[in-house]
mmCIF file of C-alpha atoms in Angstrom:
data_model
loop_
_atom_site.group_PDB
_atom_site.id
_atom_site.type_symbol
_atom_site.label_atom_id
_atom_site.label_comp_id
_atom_site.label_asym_id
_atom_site.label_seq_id
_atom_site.Cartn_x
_atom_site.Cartn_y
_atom_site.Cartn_z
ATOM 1 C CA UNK A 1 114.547 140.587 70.577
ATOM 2 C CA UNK A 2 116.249 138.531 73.308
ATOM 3 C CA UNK A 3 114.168 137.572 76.394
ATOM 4 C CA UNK A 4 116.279 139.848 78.627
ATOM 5 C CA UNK A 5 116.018 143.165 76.471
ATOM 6 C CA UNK A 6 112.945 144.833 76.934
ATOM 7 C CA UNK A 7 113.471 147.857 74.841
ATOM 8 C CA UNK A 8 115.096 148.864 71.606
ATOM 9 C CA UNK A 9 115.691 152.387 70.168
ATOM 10 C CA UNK A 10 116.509 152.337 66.065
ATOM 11 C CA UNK A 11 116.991 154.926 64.012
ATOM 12 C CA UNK A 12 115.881 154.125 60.653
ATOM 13 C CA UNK A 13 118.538 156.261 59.027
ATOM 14 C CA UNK A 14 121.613 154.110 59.943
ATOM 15 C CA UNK A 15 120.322 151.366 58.323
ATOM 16 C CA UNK A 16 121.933 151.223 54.794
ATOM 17 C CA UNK A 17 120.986 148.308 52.674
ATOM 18 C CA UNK A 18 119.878 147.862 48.591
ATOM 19 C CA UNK A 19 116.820 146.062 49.510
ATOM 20 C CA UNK A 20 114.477 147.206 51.620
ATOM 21 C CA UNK A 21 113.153 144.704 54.247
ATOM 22 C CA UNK A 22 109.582 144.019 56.122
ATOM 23 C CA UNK A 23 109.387 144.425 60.078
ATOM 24 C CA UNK A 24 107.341 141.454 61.494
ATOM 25 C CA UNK A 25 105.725 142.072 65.290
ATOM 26 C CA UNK A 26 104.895 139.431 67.162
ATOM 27 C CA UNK A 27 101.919 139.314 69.778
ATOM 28 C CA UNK A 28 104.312 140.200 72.320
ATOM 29 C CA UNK A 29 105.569 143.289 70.374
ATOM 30 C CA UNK A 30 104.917 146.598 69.720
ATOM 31 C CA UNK A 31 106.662 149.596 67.814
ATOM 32 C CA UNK A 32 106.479 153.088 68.141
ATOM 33 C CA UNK A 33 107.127 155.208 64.809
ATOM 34 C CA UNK A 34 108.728 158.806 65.800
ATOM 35 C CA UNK A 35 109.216 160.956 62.514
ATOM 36 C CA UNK A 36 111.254 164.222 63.106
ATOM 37 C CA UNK A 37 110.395 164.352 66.465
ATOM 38 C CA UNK A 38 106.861 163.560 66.688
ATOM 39 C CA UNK A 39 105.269 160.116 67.976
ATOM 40 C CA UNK A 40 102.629 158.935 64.443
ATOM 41 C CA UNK A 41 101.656 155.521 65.964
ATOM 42 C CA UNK A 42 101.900 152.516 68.022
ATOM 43 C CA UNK A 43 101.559 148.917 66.151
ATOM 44 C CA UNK A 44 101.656 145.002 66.916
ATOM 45 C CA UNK A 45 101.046 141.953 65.039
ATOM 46 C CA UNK A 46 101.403 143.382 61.972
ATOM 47 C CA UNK A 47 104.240 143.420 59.144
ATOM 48 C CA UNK A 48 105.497 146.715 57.569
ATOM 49 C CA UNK A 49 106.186 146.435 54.010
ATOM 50 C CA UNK A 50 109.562 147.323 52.845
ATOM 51 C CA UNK A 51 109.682 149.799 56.057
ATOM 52 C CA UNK A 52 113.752 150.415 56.708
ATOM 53 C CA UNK A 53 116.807 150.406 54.041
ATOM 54 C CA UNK A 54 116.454 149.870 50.550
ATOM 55 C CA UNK A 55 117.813 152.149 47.065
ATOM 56 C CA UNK A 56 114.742 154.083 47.074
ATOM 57 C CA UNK A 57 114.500 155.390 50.938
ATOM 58 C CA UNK A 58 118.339 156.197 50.366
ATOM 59 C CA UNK A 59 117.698 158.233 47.354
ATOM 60 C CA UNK A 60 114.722 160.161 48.608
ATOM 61 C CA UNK A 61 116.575 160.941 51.979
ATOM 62 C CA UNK A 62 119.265 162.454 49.508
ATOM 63 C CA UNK A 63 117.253 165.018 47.447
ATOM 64 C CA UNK A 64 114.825 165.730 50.679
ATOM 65 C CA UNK A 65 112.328 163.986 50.459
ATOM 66 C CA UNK A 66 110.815 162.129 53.324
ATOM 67 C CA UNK A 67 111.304 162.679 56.674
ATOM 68 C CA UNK A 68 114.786 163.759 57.896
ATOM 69 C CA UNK A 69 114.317 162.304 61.426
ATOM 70 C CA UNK A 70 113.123 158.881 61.588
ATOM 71 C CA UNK A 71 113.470 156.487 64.299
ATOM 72 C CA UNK A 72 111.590 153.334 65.898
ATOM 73 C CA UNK A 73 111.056 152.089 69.025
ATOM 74 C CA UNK A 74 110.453 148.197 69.614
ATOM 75 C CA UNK A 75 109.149 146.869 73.040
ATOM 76 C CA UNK A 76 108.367 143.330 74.854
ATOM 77 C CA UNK A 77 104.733 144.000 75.891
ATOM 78 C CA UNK A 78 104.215 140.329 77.810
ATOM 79 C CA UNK A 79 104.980 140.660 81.499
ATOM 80 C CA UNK A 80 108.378 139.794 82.732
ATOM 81 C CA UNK A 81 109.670 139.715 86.564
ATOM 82 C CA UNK A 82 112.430 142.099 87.847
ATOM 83 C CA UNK A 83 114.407 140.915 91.075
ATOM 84 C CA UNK A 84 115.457 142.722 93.789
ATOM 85 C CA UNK A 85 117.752 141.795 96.891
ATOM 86 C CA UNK A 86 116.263 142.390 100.258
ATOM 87 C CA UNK A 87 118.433 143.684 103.281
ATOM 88 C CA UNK A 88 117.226 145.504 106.122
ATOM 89 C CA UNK A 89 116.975 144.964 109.847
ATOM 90 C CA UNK A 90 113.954 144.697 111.996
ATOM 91 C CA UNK A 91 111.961 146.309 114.326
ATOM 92 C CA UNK A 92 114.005 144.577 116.627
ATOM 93 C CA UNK A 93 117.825 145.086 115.366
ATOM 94 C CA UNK A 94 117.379 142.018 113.908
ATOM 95 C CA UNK A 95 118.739 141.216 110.390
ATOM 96 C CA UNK A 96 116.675 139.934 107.614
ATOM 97 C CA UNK A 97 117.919 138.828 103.846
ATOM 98 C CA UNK A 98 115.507 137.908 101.051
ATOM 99 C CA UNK A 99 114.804 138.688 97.051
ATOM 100 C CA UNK A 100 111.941 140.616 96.052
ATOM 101 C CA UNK A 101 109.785 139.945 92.854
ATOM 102 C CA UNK A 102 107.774 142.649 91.265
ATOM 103 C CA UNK A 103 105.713 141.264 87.645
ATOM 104 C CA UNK A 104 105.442 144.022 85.647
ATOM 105 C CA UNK A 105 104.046 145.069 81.675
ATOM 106 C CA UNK A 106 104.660 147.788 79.077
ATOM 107 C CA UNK A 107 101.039 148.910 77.614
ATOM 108 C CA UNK A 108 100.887 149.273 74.410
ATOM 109 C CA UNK A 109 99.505 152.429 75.019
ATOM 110 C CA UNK A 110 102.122 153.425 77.412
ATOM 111 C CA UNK A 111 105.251 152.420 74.888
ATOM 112 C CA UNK A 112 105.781 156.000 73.839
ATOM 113 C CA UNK A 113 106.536 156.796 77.441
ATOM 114 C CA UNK A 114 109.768 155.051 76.901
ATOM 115 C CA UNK A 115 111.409 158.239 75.574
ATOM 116 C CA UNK A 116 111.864 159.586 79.015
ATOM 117 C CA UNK A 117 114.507 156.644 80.072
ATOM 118 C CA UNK A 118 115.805 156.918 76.528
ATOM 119 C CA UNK A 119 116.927 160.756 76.986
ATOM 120 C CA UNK A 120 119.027 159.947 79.502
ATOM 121 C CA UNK A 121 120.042 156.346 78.591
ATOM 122 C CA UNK A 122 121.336 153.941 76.293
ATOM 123 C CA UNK A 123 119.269 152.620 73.303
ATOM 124 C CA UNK A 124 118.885 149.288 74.359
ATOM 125 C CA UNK A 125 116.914 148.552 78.016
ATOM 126 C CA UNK A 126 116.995 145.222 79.281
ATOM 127 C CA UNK A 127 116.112 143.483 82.895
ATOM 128 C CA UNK A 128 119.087 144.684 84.355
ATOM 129 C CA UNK A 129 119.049 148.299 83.637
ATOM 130 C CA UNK A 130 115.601 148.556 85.251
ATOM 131 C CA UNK A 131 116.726 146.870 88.562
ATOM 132 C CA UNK A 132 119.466 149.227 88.903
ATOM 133 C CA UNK A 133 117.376 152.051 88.109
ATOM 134 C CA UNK A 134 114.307 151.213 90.523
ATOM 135 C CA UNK A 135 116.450 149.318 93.496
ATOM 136 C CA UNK A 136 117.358 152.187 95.136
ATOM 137 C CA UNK A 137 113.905 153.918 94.923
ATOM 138 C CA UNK A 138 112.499 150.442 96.164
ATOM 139 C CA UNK A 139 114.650 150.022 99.202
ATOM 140 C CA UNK A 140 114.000 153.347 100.745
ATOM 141 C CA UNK A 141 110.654 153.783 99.693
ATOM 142 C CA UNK A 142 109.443 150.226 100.566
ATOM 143 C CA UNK A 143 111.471 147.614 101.650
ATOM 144 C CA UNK A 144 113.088 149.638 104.973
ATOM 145 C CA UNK A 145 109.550 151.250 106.047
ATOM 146 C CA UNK A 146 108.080 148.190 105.924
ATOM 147 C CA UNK A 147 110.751 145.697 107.941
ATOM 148 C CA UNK A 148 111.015 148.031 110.333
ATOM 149 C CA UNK A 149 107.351 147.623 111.723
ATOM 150 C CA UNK A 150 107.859 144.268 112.590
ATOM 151 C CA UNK A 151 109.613 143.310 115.463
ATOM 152 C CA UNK A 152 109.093 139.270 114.816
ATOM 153 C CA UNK A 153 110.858 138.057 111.748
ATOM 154 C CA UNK A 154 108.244 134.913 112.240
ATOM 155 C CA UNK A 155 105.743 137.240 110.749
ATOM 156 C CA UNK A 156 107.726 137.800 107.724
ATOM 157 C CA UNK A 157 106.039 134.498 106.375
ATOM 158 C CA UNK A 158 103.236 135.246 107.041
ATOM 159 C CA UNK A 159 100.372 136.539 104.080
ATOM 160 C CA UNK A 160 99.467 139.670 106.097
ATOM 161 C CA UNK A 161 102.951 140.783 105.061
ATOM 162 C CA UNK A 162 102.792 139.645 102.033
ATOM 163 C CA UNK A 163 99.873 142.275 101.183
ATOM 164 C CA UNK A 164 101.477 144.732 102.823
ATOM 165 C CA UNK A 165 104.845 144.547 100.481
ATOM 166 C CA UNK A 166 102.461 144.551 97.649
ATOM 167 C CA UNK A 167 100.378 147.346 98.484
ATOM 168 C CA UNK A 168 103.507 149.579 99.598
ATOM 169 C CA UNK A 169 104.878 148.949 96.152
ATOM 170 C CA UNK A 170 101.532 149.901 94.313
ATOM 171 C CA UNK A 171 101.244 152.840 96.448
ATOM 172 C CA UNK A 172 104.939 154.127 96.656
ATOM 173 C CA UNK A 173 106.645 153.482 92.879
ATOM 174 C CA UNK A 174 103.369 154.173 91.304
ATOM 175 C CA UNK A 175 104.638 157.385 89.946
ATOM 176 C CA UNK A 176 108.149 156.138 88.856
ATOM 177 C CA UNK A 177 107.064 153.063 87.102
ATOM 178 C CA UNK A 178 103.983 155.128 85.228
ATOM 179 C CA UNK A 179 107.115 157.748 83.934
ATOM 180 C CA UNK A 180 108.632 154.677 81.881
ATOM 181 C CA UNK A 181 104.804 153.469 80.967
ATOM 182 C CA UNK A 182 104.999 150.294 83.376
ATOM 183 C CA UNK A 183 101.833 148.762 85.202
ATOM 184 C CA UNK A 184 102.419 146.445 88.190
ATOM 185 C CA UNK A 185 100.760 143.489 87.859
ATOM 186 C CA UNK A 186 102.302 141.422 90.661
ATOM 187 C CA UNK A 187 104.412 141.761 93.861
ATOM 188 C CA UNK A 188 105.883 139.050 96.462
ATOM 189 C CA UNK A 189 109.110 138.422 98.103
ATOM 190 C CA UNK A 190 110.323 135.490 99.702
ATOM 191 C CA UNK A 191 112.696 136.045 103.277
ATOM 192 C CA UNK A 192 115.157 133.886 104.238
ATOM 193 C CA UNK A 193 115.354 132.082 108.127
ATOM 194 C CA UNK A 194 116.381 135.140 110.838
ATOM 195 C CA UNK A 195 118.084 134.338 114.106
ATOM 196 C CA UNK A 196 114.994 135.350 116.015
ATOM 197 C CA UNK A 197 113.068 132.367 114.427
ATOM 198 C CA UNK A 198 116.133 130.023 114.993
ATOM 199 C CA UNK A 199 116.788 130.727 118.683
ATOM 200 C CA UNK A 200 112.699 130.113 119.046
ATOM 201 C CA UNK A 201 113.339 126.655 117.325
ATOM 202 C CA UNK A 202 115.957 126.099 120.190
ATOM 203 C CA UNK A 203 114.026 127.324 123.044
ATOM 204 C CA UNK A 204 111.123 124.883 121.385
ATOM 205 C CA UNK A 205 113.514 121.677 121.873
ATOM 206 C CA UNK A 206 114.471 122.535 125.476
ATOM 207 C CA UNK A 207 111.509 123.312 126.480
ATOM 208 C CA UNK A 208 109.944 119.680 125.194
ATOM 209 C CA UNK A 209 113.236 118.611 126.596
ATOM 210 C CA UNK A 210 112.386 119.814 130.023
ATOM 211 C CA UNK A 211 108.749 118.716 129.805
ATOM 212 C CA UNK A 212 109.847 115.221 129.000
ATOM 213 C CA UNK A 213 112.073 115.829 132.150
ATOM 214 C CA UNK A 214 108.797 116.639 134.446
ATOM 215 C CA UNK A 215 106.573 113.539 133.417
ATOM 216 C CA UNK A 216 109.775 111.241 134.189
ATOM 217 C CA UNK A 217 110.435 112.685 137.523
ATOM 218 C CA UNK A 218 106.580 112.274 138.397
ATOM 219 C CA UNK A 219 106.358 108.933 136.762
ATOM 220 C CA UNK A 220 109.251 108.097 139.447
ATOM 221 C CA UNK A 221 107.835 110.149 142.371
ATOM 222 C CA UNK A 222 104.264 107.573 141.755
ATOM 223 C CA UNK A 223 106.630 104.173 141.313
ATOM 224 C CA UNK A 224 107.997 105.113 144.623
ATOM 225 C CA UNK A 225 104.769 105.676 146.112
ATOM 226 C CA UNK A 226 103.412 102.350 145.352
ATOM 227 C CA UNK A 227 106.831 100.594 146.397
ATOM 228 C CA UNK A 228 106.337 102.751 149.990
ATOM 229 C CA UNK A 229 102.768 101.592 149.967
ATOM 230 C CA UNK A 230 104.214 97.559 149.372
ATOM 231 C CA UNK A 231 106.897 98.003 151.907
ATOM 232 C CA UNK A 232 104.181 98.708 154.513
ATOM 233 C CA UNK A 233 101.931 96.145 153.583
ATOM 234 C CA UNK A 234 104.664 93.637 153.859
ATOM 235 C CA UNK A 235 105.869 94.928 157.182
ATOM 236 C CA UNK A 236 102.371 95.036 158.969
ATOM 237 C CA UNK A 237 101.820 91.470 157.454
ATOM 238 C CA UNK A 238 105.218 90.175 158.902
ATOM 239 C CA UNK A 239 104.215 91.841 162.488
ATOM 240 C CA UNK A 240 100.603 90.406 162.206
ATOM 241 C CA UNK A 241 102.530 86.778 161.557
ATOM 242 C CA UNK A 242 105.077 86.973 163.970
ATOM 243 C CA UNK A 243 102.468 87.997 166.519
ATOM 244 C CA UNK A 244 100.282 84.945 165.909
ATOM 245 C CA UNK A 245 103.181 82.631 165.616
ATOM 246 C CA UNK A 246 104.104 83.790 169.290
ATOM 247 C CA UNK A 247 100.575 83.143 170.004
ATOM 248 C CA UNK A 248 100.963 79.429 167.521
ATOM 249 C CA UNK A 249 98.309 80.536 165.856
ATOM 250 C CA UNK A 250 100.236 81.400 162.529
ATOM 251 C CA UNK A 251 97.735 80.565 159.438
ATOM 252 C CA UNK A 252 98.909 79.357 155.805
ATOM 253 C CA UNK A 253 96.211 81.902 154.157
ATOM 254 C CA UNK A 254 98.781 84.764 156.078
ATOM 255 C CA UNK A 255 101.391 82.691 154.747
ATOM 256 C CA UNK A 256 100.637 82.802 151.174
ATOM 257 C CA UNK A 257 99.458 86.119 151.424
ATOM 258 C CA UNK A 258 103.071 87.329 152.603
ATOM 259 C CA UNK A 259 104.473 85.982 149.544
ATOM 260 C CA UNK A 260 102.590 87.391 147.392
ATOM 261 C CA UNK A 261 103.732 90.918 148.498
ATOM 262 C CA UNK A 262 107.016 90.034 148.344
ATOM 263 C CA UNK A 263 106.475 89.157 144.593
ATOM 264 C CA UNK A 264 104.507 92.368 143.986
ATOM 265 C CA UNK A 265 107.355 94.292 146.033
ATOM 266 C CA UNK A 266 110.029 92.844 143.467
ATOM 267 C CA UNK A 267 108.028 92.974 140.895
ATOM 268 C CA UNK A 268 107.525 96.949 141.829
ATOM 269 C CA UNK A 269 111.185 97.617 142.235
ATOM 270 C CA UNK A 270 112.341 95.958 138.972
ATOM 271 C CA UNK A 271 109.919 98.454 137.004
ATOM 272 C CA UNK A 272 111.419 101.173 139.246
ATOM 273 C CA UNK A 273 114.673 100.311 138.228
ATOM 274 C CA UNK A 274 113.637 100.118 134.682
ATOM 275 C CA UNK A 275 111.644 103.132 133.779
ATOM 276 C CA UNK A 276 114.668 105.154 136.059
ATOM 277 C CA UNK A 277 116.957 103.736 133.317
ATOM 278 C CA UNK A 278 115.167 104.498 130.538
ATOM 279 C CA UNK A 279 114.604 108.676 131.577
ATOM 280 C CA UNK A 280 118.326 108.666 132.383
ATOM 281 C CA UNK A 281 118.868 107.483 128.732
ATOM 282 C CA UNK A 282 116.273 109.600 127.460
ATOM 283 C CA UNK A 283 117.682 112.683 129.528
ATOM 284 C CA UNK A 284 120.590 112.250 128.183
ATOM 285 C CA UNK A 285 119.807 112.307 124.358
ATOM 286 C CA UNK A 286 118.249 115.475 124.656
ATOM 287 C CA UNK A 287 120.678 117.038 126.173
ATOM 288 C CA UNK A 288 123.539 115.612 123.963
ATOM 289 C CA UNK A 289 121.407 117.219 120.981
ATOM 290 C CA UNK A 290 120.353 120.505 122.701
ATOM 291 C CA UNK A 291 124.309 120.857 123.284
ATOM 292 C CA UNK A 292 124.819 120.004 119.488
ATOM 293 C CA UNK A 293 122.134 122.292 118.301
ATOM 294 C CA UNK A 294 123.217 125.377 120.246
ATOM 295 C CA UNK A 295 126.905 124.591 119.295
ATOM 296 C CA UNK A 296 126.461 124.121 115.676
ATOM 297 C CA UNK A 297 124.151 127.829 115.925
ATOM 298 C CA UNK A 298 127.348 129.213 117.324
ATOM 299 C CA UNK A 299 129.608 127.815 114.422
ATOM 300 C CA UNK A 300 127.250 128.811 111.516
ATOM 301 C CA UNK A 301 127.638 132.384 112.844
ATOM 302 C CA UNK A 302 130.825 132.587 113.659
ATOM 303 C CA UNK A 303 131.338 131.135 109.029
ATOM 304 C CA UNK A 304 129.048 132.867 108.404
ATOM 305 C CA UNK A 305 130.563 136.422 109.964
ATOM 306 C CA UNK A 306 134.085 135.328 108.291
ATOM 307 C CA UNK A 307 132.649 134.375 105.015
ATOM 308 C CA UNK A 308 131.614 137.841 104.415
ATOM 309 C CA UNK A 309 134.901 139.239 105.570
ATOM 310 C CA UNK A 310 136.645 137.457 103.222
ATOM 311 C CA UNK A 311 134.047 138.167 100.376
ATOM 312 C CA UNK A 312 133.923 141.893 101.267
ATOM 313 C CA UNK A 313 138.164 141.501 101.021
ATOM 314 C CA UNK A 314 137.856 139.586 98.197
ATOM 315 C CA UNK A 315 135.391 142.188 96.143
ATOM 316 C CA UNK A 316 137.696 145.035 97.051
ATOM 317 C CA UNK A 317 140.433 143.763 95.916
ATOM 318 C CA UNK A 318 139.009 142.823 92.796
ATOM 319 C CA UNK A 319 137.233 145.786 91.920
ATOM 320 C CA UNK A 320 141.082 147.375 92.422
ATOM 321 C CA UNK A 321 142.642 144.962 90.127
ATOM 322 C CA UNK A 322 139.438 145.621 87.529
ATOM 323 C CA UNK A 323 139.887 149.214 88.175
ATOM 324 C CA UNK A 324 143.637 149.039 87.117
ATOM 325 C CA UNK A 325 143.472 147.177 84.229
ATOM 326 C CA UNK A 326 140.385 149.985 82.580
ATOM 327 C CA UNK A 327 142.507 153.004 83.380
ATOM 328 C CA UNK A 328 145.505 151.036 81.762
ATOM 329 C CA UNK A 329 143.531 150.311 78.677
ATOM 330 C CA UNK A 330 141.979 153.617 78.711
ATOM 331 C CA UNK A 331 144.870 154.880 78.394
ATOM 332 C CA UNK A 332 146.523 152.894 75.499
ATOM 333 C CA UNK A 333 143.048 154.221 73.718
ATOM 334 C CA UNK A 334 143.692 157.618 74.274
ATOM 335 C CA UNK A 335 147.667 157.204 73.473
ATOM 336 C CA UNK A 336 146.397 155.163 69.825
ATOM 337 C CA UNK A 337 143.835 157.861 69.526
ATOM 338 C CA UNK A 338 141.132 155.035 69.267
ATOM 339 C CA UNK A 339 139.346 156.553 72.890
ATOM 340 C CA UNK A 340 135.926 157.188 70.956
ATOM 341 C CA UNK A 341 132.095 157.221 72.851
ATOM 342 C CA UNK A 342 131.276 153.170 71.783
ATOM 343 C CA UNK A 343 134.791 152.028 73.164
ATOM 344 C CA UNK A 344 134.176 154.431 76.668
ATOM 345 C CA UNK A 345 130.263 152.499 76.516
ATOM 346 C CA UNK A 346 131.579 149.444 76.713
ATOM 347 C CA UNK A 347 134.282 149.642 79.357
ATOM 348 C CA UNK A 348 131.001 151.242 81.509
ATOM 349 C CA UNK A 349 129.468 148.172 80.480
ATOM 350 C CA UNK A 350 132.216 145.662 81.586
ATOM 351 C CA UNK A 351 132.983 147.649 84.541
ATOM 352 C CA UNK A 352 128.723 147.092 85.275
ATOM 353 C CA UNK A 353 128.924 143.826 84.704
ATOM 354 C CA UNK A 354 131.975 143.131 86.631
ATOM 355 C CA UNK A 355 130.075 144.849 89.982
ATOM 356 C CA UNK A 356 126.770 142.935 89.449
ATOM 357 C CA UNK A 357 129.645 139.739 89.776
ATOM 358 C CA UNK A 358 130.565 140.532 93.020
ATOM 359 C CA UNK A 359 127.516 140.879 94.464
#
């Protein structure tokens, strides 16, 4: 079988051919053999020997002998993954989007249990049938419950909800999967970035933005300190040397020393000047991006709100145009008197196929 079908109902009987031919099952396999109406056994890795078609099955079906009901059930027994789409909102309001993987197995004990989805649905089962038949069930039953106790979607990546998703799915479609003989094996789901986490990002930036803000203004505040501290120095040293000039007994050591503070003191102010440049530059940047940031948020939602306008448009009017053309051919089937159960099966399957598109 394909790797997408999962499950395969035969019967036996509509299989006309001269020679009879051998059923090989792979590791992966398993049959179930149902003779008028009762279940005789469940095989894999084997080969039956001359098991369907053939002159002399055809002959002993014709004079009654053999069983009059006979029919065969093949199923994948490896595990395979089904996906489901997440969508729900938050303990918050908040919205949250995501896909949902749940790694499940036929026993080949279980296989017989089959016949329940069989009664009411088609002979052949693949991936997509059983997402459409368990989504539902999963949404309400797990995925809603569980979003709504958390008010942080930050905690959505987190492994504490990760056990919690897979024990709400072990607990809640227990029942449901063991009707179709499926065993859970695995369940994790991955959620995509919510607002809540993006507008933390942004407060993150100003706040380091502000911060950065803070250590420039007290850098500043301690330059001017030491130039106030200078300034004085140099004043009471020009008062000390004017006084002992008027009394001529001005020194060289005083001399000297008033230099030097006037080098510190422009020494002082051209750092002053500097490291003020350098926060106004810095200042700047950050807010320049913190502006960017918080406009291109604004943009993304304001696409992303019209994008699913349009695709919501889009889908509806498709889906009316699909809908058109089936009833018109429909019809031509019932006018050419051609409108028989396979042809009616396979406009359900287009029509299927056509809403798992727009999606």
């Amino acid at each position: 079988m394909q790797p997408d079908i999962l499950a395969r109902l035969i019967d036996t009987g509509g299989i006309q051919t001269w020679g009879s031919r051998d059923l090989v099952l792979k590791p992966n396999e398993a049959v179930t053999i149902i003779a008028d109406g009762k279940i005789q056994d469940t095989l894999s890795e084997t080969v039956l020997k001359s098991y369907t078609g053939g002159w002399g099955r055809w002959l002993g079906s014709r004079i009654g002998l053999g069983s009059t009901d006979h029919k065969l059930l093949f199923t994948m027994t490896g595990p395979f993954d089904l996906l489901f789409l997440i969508d729900g909102q938050l303990g918050d309001g908040s919205h949250a989007r995501g896909m949902a993987a749940l790694r499940l197995q036929f026993n080949r004990e279980d296989c017989a249990k089959l016949l329940n989805v069989f009664a009411n649905g088609p002979r052949l089962l693949d991936r997509g049938f059983f997402v459409r038949l368990y989504e539902r069930e999963l949404e309400e039953r797990v995925i809603r419950p569980l979003l709504a106790e958390y008010a942080d979607g930050r905690k959505l990546h987190g492994r504490e909800f990760q056990d919690a998703f897979e024990m709400s799915c072990r607990a809640e479609m227990r029942g449901s999967f063991g009707l179709a003989g499926l065993t859970l094996l695995k369940a994790y789901c991955t959620v995509n970035q919510t607002d809540v986490e993006r507008l933390a990002a942004y407060q993150h930036q100003a706040q380091l933005a502000q911060d950065s803000r803070q250590v420039d203004a007290d850098a500043s505040l301690a330059q001017l300190e030491r130039a106030r501290a200078a300034t004085l120095a140099r004043i009471e040293m020009e008062n000390d040397i004017a006084q002992a000039q008027a009394r001529g007994k001005a020194g060289r050591k005083l001399e000297h020393e008033l230099k030097n503070l006037r080098k510190h003191e422009a020494s002082l102010h051209a750092e002053r000047e500097h490291a003020q440049g350098m926060a106004d530059v810095r200042v700047g940047e950050q807010e320049a991006e913190l502006q960017s940031a918080m406009a291109a948020f604004t943009v993304v939602q304001q696409k992303k709100q019209e994008r699913l306008r349009m695709q919501a448009k889009l889908n509806g009017e498709r889906q009316e145009q699909t809908d058109g053309m089936q009833r018109e051919m429909m019809q031509m089937a019932a006018e050419k008197a051609v409108l028989t159960p396979e042809v009616m099966l396979e406009f359900l399957k287009q029509q299927t196929k056509q809403k798992e598109a727009d999606k």
